[in-house]
Coordinates of C-alpha atoms and ligand atoms in Angstrom, one line a residue:
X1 CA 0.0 0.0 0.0
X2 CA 2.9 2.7 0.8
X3 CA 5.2 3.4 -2.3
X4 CA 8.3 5.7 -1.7
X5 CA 6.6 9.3 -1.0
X6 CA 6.3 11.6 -3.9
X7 CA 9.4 14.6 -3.9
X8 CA 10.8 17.2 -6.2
X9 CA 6.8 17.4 -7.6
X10 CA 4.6 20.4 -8.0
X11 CA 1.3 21.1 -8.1
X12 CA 0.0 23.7 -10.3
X13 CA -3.2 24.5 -11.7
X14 CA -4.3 23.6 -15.6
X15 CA -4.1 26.9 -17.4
X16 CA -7.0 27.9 -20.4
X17 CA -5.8 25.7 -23.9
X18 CA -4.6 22.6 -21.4
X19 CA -7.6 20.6 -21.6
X20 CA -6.0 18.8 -23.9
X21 CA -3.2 17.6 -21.4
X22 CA -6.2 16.8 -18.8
X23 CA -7.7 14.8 -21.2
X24 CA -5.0 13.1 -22.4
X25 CA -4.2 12.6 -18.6
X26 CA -7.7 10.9 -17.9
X27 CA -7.8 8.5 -21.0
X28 CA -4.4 7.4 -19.6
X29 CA -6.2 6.1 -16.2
X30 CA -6.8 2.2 -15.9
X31 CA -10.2 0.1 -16.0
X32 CA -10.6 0.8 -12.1
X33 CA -9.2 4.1 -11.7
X34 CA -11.9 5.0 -14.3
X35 CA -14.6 3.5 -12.5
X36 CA -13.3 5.3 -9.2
X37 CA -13.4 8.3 -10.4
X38 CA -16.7 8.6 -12.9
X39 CA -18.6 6.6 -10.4
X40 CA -19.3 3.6 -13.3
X41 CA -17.8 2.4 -16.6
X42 CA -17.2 5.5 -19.3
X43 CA -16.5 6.0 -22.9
X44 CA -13.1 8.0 -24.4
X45 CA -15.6 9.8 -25.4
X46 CA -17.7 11.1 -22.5
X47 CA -13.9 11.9 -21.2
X48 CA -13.3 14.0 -24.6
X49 CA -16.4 16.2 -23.7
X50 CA -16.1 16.2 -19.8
X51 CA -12.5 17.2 -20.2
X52 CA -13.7 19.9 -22.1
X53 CA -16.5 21.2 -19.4
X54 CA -15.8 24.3 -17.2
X55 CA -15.7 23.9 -13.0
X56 CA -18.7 25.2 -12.2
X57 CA -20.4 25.5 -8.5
X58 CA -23.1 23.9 -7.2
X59 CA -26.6 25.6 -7.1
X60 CA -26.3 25.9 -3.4
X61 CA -24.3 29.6 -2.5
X62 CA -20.9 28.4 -1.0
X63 CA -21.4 24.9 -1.6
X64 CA -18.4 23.3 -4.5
X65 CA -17.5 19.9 -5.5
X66 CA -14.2 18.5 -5.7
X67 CA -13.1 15.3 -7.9
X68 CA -9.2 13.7 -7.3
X69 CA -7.7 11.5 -10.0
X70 CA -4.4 10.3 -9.6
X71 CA -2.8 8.3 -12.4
X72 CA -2.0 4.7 -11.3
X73 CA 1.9 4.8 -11.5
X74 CA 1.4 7.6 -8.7
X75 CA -1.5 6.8 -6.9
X76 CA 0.0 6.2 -3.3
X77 CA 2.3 8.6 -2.9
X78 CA 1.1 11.5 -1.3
X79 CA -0.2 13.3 -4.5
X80 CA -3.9 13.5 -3.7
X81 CA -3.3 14.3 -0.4
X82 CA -1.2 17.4 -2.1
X83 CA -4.2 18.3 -4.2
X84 CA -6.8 18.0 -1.7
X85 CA -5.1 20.5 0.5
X86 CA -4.7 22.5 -2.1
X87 CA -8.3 22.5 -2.8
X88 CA -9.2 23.5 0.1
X89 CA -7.1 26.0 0.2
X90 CA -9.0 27.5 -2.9
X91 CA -12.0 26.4 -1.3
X92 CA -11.4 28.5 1.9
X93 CA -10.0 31.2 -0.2
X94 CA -13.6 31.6 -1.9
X95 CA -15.8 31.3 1.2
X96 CA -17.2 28.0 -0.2
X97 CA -18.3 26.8 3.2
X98 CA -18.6 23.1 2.1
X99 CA -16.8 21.1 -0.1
X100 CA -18.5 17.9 -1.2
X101 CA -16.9 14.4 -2.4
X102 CA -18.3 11.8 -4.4
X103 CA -17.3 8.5 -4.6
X104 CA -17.9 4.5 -4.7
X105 CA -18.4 2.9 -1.4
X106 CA -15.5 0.3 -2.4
X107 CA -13.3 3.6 -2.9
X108 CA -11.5 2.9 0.5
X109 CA -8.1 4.7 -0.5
X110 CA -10.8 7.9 -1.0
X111 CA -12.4 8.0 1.5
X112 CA -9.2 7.6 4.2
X113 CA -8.1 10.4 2.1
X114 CA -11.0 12.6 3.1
X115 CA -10.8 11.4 6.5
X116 CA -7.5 12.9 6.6
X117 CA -9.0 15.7 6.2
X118 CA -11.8 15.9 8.8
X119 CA -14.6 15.2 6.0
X120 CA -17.9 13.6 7.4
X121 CA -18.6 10.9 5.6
X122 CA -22.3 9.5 4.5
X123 CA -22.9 5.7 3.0
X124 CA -25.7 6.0 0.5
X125 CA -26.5 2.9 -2.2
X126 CA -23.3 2.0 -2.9
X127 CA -21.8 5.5 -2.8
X128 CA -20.4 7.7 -0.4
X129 CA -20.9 11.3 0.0
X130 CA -17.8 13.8 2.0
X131 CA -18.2 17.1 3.4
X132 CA -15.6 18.6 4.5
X133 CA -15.8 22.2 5.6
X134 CA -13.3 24.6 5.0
X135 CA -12.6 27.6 7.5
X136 CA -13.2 31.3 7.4
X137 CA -10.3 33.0 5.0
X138 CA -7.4 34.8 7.1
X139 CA -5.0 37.3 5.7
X140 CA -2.3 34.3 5.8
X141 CA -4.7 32.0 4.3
X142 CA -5.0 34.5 0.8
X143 CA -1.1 35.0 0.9
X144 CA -0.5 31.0 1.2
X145 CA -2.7 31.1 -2.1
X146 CA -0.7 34.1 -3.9
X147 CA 3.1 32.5 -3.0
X148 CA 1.7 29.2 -4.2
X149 CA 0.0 30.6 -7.5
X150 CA 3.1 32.7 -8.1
X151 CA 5.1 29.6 -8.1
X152 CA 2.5 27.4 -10.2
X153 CA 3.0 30.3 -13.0
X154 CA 7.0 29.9 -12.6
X155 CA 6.7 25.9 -13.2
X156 CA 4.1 26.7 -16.0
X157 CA 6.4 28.9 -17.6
X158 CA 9.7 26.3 -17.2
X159 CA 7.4 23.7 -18.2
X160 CA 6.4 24.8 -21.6
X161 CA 9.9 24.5 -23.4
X162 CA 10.4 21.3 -22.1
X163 CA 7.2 20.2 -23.4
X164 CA 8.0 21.8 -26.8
X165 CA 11.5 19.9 -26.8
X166 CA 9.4 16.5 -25.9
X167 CA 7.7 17.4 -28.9
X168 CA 10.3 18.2 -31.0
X169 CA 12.4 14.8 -30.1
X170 CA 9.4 12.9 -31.2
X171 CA 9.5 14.3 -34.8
X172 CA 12.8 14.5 -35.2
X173 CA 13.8 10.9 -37.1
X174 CA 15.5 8.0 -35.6
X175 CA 16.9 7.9 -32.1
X176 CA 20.2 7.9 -33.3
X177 CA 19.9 11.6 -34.7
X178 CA 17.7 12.4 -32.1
X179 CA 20.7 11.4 -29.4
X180 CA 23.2 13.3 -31.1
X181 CA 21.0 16.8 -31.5
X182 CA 19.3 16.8 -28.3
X183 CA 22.0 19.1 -26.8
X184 CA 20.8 21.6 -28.9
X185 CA 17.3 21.4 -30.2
X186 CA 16.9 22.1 -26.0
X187 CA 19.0 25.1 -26.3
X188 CA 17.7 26.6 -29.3
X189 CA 13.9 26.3 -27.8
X190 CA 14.9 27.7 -23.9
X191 CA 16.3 30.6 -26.7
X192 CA 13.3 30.8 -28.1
X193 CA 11.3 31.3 -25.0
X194 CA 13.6 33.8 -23.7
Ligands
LIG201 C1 -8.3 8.4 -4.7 C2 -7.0 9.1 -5.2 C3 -7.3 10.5 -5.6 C4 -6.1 9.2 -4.0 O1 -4.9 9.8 -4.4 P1 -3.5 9.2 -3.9 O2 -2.4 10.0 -4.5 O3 -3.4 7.7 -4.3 O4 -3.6 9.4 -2.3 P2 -2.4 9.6 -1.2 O5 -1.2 8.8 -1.6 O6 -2.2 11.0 -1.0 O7 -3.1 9.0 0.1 C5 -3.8 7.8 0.1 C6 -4.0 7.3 1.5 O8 -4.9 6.2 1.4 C7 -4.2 5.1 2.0 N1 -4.7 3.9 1.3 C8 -4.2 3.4 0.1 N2 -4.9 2.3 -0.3 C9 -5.9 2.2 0.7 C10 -7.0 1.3 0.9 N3 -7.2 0.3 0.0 N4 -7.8 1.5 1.9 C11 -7.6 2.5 2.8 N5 -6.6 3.4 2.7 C12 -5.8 3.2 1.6 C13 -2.8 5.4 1.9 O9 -2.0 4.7 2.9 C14 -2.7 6.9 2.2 O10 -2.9 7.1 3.5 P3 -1.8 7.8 4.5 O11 -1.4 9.1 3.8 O12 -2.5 8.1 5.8 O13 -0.7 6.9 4.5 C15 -6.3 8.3 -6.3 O14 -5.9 7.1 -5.8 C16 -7.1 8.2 -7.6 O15 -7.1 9.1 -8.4 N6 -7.8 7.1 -7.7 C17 -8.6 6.8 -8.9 C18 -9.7 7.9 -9.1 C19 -10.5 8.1 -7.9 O16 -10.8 7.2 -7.1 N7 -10.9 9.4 -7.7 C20 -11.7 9.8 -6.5 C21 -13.1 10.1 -6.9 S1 -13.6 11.6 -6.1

């Protein structure tokens, strides 16, 4: 059950124009981590549209739901327990008094997570329901935010030409050439960025 802990990750929000990367990211989950997370079997294509849906709030004022998926090669590891305090950090940030959870009743790994995090839990037909409340905003609470988001836009901006370079080794022939340039493909694109 415990893999070695996750370290030398970040967690940083999706930016508009990186649905793509979230929906390449849930087609890449496996037959149960699917099921976990959508509550029941889905299609690649109900992912395609839901990836491309906004967040939106619930209809109750300063209620919000949250949904965690964590690839299977990480799941374990402290990621989710990363995102979910960042989520309520947001959460708390936003005066959304409750947060609410969805997930299967066999979803164990889950629902220890929301326990973790003080969430009341409620069995219902084969699915269980968190609420976790999230506390009034403080002046420290906002600045935690800023300092984090200020970081999530450096690791954005460090991130895209090594995603371009990715790219660019893919296209560029046989692995041989590929070696033997990769020195500086990398250099001309940090160029380019700069
Ligand atoms: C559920 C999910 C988000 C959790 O993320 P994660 O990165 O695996 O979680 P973490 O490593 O931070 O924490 C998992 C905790 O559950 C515990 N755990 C793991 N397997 C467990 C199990 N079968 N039963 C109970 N607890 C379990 C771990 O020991 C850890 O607890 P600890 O931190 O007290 O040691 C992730 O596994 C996932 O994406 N699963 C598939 C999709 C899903 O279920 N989404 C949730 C729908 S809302």
């Amino acid at each position: 059950m415990h893999e070695p802990p996750l370290s030398g990750g970040t967690v940083r929000r999706l930016w508009v124009g990186e649905a793509e990367l979230y929906r390449q990211h849930l087609l890449r989950f496996d037959a149960e981590s699917r099921r976990n997370r959508f509550g029941g079997a889905v299609s690649d294509e109900f992912i395609g549209r839901y990836a491309q849906s906004e967040l939106r709030l619930l209809e109750h004022a300063g209620d919000a739901e949250a949904a965690l998926s964590v690839e299977r090669a990480w799941q374990s590891r402290g990621v989710g327990t990363a995102l979910l305090e960042r989520v309520l950090l947001a959460a708390r940030n936003r005066q959304v008094g409750r947060l609410h959870m969805l997930c299967l009743a066999e979803n164990r790994r889950m629902q220890h997570l929301a326990r973790k995090f003080d969430a009341a839990l409620s069995f219902e037909a084969g699915s269980v329901m968190g609420e976790m409340k999230a506390p009034d905003p403080t002046p420290m609470s906002v600045m935690r935010e800023r300092v984090v988001d200020g970081t999530d836009l450096a690791t954005a901006m460090l991130d895209v030409p090594s995603q371009l370079a990715k790219r660019l080794d893919s296209m560029n022939g046989p692995p041989e050439r590929r070696r033997r340039d990769r020195r500086y493909e990398r250099l001309m694109l940090v160029d380019n960025w700069r």
